[in-house]
PDB file of C-alpha atoms in Angstrom:
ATOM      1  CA  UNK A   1     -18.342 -10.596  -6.376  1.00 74.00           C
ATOM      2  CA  UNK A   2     -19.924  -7.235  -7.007  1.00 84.00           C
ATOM      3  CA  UNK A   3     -17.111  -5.981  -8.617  1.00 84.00           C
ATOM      4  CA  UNK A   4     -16.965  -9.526 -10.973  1.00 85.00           C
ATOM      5  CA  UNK A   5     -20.169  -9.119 -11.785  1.00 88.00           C
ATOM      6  CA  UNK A   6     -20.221  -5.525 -12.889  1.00 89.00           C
ATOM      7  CA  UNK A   7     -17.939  -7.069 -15.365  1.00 87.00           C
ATOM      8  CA  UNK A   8     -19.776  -9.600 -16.462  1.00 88.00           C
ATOM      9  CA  UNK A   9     -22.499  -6.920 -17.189  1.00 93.00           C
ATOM     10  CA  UNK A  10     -19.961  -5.383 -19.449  1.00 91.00           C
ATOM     11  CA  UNK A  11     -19.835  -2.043 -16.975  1.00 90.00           C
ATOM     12  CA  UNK A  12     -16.054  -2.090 -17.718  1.00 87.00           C
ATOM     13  CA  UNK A  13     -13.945  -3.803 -20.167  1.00 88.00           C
ATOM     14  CA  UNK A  14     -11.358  -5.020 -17.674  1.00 86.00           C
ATOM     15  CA  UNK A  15     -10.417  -5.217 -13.803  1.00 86.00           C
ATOM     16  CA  UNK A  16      -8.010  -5.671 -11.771  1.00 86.00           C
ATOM     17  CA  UNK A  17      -8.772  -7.689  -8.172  1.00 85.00           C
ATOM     18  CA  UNK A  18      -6.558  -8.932  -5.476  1.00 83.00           C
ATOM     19  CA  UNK A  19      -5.833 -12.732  -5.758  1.00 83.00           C
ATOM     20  CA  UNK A  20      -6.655 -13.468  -2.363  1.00 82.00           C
ATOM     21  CA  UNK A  21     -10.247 -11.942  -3.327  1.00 84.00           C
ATOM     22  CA  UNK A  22     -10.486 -13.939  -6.120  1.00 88.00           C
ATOM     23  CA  UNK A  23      -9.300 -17.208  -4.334  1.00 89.00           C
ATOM     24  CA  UNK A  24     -11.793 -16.991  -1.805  1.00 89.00           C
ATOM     25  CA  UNK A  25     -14.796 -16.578  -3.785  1.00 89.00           C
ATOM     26  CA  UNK A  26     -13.360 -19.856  -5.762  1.00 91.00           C
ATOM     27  CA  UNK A  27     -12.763 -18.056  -8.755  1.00 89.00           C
ATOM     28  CA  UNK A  28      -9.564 -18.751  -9.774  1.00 89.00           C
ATOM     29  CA  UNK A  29     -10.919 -19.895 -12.859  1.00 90.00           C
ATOM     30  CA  UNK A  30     -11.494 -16.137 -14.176  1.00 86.00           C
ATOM     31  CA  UNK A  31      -8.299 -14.963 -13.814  1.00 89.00           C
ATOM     32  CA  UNK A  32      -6.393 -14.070 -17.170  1.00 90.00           C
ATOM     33  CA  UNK A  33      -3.205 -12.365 -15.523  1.00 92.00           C
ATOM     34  CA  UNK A  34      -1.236 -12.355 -12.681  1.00 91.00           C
ATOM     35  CA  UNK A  35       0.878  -9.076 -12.435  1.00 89.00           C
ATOM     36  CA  UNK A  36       4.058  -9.235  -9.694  1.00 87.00           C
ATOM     37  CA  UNK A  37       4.662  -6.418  -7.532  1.00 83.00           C
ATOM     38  CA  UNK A  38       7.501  -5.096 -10.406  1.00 82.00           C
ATOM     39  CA  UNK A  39       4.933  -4.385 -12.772  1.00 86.00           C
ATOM     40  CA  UNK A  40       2.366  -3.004 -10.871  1.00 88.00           C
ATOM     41  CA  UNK A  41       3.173  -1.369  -6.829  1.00 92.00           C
ATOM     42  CA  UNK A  42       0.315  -2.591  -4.642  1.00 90.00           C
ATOM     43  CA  UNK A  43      -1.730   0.126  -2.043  1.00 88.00           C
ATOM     44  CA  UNK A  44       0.402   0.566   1.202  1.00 90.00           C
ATOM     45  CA  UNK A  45      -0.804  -2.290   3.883  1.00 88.00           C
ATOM     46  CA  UNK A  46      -2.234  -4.467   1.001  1.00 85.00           C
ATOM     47  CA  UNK A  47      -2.413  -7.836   2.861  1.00 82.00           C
ATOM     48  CA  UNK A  48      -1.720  -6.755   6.154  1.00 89.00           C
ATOM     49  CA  UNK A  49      -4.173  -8.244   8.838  1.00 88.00           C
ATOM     50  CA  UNK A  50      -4.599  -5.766  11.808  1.00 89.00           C
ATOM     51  CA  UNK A  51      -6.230  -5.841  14.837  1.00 91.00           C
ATOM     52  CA  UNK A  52      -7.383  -2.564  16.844  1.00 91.00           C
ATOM     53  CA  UNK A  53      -8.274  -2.160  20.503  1.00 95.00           C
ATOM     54  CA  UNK A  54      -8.887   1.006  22.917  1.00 97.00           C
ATOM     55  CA  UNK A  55      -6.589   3.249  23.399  1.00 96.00           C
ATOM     56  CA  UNK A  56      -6.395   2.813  27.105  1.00 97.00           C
ATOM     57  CA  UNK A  57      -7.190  -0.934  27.261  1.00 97.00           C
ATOM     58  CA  UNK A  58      -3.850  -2.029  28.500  1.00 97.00           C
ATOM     59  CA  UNK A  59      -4.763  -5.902  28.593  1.00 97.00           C
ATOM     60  CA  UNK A  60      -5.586  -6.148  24.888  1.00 96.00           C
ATOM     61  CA  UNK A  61      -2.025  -4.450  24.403  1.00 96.00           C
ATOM     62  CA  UNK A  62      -0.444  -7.015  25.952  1.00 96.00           C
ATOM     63  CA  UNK A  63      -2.373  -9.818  23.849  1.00 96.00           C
ATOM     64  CA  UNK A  64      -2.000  -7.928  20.688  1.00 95.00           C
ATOM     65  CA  UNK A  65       2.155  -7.315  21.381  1.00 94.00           C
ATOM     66  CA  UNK A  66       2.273 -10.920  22.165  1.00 95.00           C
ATOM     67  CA  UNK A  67       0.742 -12.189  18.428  1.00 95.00           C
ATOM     68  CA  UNK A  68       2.399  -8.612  16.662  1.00 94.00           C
ATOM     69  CA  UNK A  69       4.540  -9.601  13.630  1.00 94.00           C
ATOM     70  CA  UNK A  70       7.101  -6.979  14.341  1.00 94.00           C
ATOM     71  CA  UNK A  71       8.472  -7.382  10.718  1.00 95.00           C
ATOM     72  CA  UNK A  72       5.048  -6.720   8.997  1.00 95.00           C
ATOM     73  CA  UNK A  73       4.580  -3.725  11.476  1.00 95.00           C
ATOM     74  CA  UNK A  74       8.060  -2.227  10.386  1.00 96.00           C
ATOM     75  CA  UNK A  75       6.912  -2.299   6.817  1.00 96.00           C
ATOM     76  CA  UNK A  76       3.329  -1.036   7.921  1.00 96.00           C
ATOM     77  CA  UNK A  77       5.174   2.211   9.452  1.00 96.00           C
ATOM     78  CA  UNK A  78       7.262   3.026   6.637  1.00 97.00           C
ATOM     79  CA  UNK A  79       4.120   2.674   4.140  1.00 96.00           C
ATOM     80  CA  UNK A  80       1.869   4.614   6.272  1.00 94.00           C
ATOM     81  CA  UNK A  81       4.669   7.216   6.895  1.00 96.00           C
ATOM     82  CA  UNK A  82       4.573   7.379   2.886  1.00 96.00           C
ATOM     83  CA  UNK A  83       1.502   7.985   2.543  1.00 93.00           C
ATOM     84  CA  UNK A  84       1.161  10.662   5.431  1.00 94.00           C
ATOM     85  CA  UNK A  85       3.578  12.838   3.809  1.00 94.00           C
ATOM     86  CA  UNK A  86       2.172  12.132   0.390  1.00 92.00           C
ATOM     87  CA  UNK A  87      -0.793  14.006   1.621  1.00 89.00           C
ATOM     88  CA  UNK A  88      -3.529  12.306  -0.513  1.00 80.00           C
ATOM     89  CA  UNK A  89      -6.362  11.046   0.088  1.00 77.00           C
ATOM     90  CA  UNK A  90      -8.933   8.143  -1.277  1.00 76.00           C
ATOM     91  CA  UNK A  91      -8.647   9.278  -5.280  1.00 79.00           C
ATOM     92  CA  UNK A  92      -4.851   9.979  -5.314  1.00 86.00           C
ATOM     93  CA  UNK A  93      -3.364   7.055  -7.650  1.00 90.00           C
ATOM     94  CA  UNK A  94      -0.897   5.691  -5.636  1.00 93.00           C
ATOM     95  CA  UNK A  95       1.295   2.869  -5.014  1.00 93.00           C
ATOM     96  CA  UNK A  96       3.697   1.809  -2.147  1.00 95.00           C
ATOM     97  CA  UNK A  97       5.703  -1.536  -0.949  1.00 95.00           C
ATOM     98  CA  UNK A  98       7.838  -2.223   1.851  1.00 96.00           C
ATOM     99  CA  UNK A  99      10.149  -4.982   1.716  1.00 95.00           C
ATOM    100  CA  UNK A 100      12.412  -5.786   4.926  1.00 95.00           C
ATOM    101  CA  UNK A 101      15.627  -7.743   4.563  1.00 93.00           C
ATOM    102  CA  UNK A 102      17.177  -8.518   7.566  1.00 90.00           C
ATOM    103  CA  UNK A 103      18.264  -4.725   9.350  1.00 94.00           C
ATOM    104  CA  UNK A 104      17.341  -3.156   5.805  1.00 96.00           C
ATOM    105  CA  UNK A 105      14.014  -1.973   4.330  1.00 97.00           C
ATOM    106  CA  UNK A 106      13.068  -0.797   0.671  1.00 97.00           C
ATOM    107  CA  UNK A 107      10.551   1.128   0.089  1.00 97.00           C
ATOM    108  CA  UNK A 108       9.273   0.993  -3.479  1.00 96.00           C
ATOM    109  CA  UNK A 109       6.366   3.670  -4.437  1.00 96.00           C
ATOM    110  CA  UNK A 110       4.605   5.195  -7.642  1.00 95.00           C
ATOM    111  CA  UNK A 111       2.309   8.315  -7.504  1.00 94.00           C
ATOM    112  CA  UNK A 112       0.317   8.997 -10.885  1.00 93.00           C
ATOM    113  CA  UNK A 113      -0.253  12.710 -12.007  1.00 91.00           C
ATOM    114  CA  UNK A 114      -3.725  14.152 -11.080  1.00 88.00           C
ATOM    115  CA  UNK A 115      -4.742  13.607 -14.664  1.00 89.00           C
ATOM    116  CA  UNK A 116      -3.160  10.382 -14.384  1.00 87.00           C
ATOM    117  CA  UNK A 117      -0.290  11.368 -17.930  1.00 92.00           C
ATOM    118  CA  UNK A 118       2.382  11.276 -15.737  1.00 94.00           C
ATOM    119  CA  UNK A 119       3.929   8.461 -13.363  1.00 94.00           C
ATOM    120  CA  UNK A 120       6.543   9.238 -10.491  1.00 95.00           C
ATOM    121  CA  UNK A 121       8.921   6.432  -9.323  1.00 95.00           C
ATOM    122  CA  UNK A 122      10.772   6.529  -6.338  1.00 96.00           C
ATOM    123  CA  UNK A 123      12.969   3.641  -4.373  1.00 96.00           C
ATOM    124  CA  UNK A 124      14.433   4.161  -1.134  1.00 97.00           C
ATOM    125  CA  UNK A 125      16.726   2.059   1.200  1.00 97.00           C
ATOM    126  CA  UNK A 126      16.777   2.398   5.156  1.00 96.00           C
ATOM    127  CA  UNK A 127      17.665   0.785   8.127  1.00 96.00           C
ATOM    128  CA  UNK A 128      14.680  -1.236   9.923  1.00 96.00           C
ATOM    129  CA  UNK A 129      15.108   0.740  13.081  1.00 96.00           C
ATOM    130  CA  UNK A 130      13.846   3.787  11.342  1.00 97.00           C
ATOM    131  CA  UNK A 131      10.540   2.956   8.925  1.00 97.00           C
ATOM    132  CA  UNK A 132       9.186   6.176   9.639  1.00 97.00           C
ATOM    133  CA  UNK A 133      11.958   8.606   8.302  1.00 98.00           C
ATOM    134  CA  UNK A 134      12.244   5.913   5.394  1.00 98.00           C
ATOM    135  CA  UNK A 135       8.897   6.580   4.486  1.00 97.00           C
ATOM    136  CA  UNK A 136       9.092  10.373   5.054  1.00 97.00           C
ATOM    137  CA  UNK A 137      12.015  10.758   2.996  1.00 97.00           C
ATOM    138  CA  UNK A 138      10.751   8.659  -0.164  1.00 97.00           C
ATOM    139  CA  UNK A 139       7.417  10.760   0.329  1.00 95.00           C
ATOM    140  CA  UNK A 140       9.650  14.206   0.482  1.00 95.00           C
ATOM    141  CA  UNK A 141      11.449  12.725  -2.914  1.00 96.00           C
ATOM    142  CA  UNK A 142       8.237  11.892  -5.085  1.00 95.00           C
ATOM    143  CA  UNK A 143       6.763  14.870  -4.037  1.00 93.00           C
ATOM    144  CA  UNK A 144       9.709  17.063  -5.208  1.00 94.00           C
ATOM    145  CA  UNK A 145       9.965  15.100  -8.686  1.00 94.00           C
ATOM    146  CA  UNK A 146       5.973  15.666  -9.344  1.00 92.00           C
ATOM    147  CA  UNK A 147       6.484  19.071  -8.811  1.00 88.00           C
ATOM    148  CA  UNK A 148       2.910  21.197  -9.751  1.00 76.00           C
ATOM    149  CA  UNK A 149       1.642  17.615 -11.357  1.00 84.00           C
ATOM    150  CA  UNK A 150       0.040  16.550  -8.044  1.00 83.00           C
ATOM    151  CA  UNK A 151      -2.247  18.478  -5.533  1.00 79.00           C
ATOM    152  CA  UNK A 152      -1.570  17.524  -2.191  1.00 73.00           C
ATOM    153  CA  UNK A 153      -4.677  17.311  -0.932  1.00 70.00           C
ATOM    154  CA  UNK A 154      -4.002  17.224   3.449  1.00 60.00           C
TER     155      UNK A 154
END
């Protein structure tokens, strides 16, 4: 709601929120758009609950592994994979969505120039067994098309 109301006080002249933000503030009544995940690619892990534990606390493991959603977690690795080799950081305009089908995953991503003129598209297909060379390989690719027009930053 701090966001909204920095709106309201006319800080910006638009914004654009997650639904499920919206929704459970019960303000479904300000929104003016909806925008699918064609027209605009959503952060990497955008709506992906997680839940940490200790390293070497081998009885949380065993909870967590039994209430994992193994297919979110494939599409978690390929996205953070993206995003390693990406090399950016907080500020880089960036956009990247798994989608699993059966033994298949696409990886959808976006990176926007450092002075934010250009926009770099990139879709790549993989096998579920391997989310983390997907999302090296479509990081590799958007990297090679931006050429000098992004600075990796890592």
């Amino acid at each position: 709601d701090t966001r909204i109301s920095k709106l309201d006080k006319k800080y910006y002249d638009g914004i654009i929120l997650s639904k499920a933000g919206i929704k459970s503030l019960d303000l479904n009544h300000l929104i003016s758009q909806e925008f699918s995940t064609q027209e605009i690619i959503p952060s990497a892990g955008q709506g992906i609950v997680s839940i940490q534990c200790r390293e070497d606390d081998e009885d949380a493991k065993k909870i967590l592994k039994k209430i994992n959603h193994n297919e979110t977690e494939t599409c978690a690795l390929a996205e953070r994979s993206f995003l390693k080799t990406l090399g950016g950081d907080c500020d880089t305009a960036v956009g990247c969505a798994a989608i699993l089908n059966k033994d298949n995953i696409e990886l959808n991503a976006q990176l926007f120039s450092d002075d934010g003129k250009k926009v770099f598209n990139v879709v790549k297909l993989g096998k579920s067994n391997q989310p983390q060379l997907l999302g090296k390989l479509a990081g590799e690719e958007i990297l090679k098309k931006s050429k000098n027009s992004f600075a990796k930053k890592r």
